[in-house]
Short mmCIF file of C-alpha atoms in Angstrom, two decimals:
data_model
loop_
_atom_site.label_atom_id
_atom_site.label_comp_id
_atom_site.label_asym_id
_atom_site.label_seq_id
_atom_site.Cartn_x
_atom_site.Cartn_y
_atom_site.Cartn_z
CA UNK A 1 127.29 -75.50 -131.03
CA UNK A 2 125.13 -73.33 -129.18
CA UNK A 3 126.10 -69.57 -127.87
CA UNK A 4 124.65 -68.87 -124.93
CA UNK A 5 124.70 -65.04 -124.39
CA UNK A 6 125.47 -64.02 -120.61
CA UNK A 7 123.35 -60.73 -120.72
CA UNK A 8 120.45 -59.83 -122.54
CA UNK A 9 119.98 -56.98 -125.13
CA UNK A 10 117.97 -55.32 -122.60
CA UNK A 11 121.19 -55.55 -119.94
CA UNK A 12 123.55 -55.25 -122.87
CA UNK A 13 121.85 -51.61 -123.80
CA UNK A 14 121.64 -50.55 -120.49
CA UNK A 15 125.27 -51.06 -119.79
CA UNK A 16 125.95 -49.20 -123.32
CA UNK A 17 123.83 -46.42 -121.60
CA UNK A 18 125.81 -46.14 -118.04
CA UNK A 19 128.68 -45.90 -120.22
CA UNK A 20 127.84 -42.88 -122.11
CA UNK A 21 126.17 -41.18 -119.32
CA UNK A 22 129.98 -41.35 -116.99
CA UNK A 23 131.72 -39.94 -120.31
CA UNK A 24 128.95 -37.45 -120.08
CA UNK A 25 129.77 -36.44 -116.85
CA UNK A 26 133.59 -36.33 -117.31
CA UNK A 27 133.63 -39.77 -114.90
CA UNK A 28 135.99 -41.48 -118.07
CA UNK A 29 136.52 -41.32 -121.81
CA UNK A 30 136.50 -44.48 -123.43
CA UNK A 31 134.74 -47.66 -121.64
CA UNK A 32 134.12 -51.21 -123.76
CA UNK A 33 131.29 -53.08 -123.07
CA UNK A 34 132.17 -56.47 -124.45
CA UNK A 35 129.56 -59.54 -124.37
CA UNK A 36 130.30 -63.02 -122.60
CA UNK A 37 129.24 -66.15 -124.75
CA UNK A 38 129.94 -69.87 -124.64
CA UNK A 39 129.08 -72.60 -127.09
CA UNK A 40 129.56 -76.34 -127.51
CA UNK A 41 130.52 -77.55 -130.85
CA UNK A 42 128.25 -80.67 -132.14
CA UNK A 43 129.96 -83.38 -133.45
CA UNK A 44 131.74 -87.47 -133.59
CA UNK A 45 134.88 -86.66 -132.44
CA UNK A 46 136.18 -90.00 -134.13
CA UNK A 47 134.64 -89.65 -137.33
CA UNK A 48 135.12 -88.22 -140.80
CA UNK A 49 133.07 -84.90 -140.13
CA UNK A 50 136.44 -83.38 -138.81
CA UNK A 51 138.59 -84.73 -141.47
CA UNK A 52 136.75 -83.23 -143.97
CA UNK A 53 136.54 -80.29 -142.33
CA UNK A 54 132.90 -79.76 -141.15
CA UNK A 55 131.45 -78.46 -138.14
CA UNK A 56 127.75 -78.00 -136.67
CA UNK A 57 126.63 -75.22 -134.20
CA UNK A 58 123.70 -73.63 -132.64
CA UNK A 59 123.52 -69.97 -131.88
CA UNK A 60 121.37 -69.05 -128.77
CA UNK A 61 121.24 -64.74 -129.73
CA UNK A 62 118.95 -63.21 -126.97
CA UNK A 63 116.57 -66.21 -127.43
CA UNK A 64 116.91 -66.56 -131.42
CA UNK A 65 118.55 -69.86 -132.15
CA UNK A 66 120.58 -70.33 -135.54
CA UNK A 67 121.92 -73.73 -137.01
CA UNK A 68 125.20 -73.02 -138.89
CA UNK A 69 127.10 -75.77 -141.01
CA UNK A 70 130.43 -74.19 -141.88
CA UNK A 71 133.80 -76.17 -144.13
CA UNK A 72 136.09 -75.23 -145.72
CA UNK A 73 135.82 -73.80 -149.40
CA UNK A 74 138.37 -76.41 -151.19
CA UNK A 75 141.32 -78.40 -149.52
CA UNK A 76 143.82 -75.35 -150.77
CA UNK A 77 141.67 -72.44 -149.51
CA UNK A 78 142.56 -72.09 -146.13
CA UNK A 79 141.20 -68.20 -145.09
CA UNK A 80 137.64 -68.75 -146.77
CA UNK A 81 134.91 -70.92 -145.63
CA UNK A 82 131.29 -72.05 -146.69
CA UNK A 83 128.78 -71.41 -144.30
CA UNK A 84 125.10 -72.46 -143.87
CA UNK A 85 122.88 -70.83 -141.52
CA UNK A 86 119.20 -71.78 -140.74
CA UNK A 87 116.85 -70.28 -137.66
CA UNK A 88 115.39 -72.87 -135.96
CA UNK A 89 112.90 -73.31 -133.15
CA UNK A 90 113.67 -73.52 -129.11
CA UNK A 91 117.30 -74.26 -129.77
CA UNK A 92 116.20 -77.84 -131.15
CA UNK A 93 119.13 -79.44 -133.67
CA UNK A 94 117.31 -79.50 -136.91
CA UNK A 95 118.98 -82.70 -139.11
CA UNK A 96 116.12 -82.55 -141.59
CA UNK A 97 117.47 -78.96 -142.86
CA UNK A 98 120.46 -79.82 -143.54
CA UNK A 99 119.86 -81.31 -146.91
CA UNK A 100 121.72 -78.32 -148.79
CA UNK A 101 124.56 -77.82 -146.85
CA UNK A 102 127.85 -79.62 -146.80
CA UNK A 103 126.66 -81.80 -143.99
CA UNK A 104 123.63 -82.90 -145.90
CA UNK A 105 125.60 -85.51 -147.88
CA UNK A 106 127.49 -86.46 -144.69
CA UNK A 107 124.40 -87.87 -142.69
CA UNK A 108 123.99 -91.50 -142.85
CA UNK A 109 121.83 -93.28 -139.74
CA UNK A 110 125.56 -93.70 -137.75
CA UNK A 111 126.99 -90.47 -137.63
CA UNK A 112 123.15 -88.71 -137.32
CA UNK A 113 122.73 -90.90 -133.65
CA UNK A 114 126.74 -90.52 -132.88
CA UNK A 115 126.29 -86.51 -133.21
CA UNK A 116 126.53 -84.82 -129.44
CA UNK A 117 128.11 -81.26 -128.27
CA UNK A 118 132.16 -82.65 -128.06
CA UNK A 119 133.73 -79.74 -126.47
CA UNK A 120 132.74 -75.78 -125.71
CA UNK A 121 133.94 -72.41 -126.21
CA UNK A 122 133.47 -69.61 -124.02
CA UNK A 123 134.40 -66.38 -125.29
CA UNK A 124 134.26 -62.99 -124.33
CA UNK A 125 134.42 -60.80 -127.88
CA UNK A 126 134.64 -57.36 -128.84
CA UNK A 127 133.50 -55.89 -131.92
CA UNK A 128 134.76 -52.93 -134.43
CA UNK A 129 134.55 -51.71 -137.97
CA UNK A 130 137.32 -50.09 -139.19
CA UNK A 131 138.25 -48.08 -142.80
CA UNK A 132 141.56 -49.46 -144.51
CA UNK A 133 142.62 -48.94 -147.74
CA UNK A 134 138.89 -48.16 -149.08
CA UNK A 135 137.81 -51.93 -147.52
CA UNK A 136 135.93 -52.20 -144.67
CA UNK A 137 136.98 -54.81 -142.00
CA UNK A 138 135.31 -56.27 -139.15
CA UNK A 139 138.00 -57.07 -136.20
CA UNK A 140 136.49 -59.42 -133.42
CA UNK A 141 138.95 -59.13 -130.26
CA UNK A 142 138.32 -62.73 -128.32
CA UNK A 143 139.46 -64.29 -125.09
CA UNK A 144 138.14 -67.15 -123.39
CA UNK A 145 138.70 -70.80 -123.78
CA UNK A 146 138.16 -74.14 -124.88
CA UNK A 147 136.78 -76.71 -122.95
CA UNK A 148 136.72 -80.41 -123.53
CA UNK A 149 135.06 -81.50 -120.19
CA UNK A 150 138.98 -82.14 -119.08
CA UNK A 151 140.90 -80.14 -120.88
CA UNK A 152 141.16 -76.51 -121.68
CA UNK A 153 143.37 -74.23 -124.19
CA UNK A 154 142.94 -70.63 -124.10
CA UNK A 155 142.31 -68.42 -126.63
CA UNK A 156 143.71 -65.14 -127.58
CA UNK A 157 143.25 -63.93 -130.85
CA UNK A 158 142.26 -60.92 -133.05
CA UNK A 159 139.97 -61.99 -135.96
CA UNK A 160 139.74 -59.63 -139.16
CA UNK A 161 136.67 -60.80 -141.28
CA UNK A 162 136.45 -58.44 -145.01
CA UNK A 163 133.20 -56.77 -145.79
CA UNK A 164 133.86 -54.98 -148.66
CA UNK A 165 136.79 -54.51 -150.45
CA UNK A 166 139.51 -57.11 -152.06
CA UNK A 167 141.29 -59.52 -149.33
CA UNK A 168 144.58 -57.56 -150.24
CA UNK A 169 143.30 -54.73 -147.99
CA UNK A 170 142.69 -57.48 -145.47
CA UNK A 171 146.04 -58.58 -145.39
CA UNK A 172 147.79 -54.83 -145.95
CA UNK A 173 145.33 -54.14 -142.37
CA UNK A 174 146.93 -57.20 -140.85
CA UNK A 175 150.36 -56.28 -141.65
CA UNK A 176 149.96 -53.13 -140.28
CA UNK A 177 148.67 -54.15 -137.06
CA UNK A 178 151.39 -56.48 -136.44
CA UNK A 179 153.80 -53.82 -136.39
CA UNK A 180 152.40 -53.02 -133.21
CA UNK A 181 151.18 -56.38 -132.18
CA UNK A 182 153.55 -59.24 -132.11
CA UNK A 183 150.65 -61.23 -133.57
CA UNK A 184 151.47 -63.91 -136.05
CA UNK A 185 148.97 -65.55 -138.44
CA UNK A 186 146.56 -68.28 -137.54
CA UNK A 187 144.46 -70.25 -139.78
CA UNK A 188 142.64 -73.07 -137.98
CA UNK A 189 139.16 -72.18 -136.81
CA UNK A 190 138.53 -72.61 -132.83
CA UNK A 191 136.61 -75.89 -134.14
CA UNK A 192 139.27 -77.29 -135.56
CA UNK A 193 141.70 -76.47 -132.62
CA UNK A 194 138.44 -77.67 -130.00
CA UNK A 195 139.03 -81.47 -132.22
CA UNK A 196 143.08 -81.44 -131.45
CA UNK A 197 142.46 -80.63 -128.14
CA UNK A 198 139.87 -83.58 -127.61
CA UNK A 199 142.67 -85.38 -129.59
CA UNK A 200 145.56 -84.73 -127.13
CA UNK A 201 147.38 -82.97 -130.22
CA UNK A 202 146.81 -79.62 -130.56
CA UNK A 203 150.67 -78.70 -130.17
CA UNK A 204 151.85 -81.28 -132.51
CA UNK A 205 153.84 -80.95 -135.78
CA UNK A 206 152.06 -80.95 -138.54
CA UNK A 207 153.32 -81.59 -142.25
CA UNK A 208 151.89 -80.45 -145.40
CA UNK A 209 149.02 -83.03 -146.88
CA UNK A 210 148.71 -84.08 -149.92
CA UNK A 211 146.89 -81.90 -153.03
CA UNK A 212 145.66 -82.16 -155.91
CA UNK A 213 146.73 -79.21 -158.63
CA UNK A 214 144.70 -79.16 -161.40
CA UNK A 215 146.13 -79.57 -164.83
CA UNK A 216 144.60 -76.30 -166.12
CA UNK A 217 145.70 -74.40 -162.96
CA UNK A 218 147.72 -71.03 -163.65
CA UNK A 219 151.33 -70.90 -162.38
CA UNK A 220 150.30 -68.34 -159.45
CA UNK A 221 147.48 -70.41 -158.20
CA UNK A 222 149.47 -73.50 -158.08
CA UNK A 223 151.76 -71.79 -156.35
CA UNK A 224 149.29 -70.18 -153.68
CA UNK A 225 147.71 -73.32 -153.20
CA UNK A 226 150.63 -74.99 -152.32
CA UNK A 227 152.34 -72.35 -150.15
CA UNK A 228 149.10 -72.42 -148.37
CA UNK A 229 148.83 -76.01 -147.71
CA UNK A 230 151.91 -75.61 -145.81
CA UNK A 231 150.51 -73.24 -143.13
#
């Protein structure tokens, strides 16, 4: 997909400086400049790319354009993902550089002329670092939506992305929030959610799939791997 930032740096700085000049004068205390983006997500909305969990984008960052690939890490590892990221010229898709990446494999002569943006987000995020527990956590605050081209499903959501630490911090953070924040968990990307919406079925049920559990796998990570395939 490709992010198309509503201000520039030069805009975005200036605002930041209006901002502290009214605290300066005693006009306010706390004002949040947040950034306006939108993106389309690249894709065959029929074909196998979502099913095994793939997605293409395009970055546009003040002018800088970056290709990401991301999927998921394994079929039971639902909170970490791959991701492949590539800079590439005047926002051009760039199929030739995408040989090492999980799409590489993926890109026979149908689905290369079938790709084309599917649906868009447009988001308007908010970003922190915050100290927990000796971690350090990135929380992205986003609302927007996501279009189709006829349909739309907002979004409302609080994303925690881990630094440094172990994900146990991430998840004592979480916890802690939602003791203030009726928030409950959510672990399908906004790509995966734009594909159910082009699908007509982003509100329905969903049963656990099928997994495969490794003979040599301990008793704990069988366990997490199933408990997470039924999220």
């Amino acid at each position: 997909m490709t992010w198309g930032e509503h201000v520039s740096d030069e805009e975005y700085g200036a605002a930041v400086e209006e901002v502290r000049a009214a605290i300066g004068r005693g006009d306010v205390y706390q004002v949040n400049v947040v950034g306006h983006a939108s993106a389309p997500y690249l894709g065959d909305p029929v074909a196998a790319l979502h099913r095994l969990g793939v997605y293409l984008r395009i970055r546009d960052s003040g002018g800088r354009y970056v290709q990401t690939v991301k999927s998921a890490k394994s079929k039971t590892e639902l909170l970490e993902r791959l991701e492949w990221e590539r800079e590439i010229p005047n926002g051009n898709l760039d199929l030739d550089g995408l040989g090492d990446t999980a799409l590489g494999p993926l890109l026979t002569p149908a689905i290369r002329a079938s790709l084309r943006p599917v649906f868009e987000t447009r988001v308007a995020r908010h970003i922190c670092r915050v100290e927990h527990d000796d971690a350090e956590v990135e929380i992205a605050i986003d609302r927007g939506e996501i279009a189709t081209g006829t349909q739309t499903s907002p979004i409302s959501e609080v994303e925690l992305e881990l630094k440094r630490s172990e994900k146990r911090a991430l998840f004592r953070l979480a916890h802690a929030v939602s003791e203030t924040v009726p928030f409950r968990l959510e672990v399908k990307t906004k790509a995966e959610r734009g594909y159910e919406l082009l699908q007509d079925r982003l509100y329905q049920a969903e049963k656990a799939a099928d997994i495969d559990i490794p003979s040599e796998l301990e008793t704990g990570e069988a366990f997490r791997a199933i408990a997470q395939n039924c999220l």
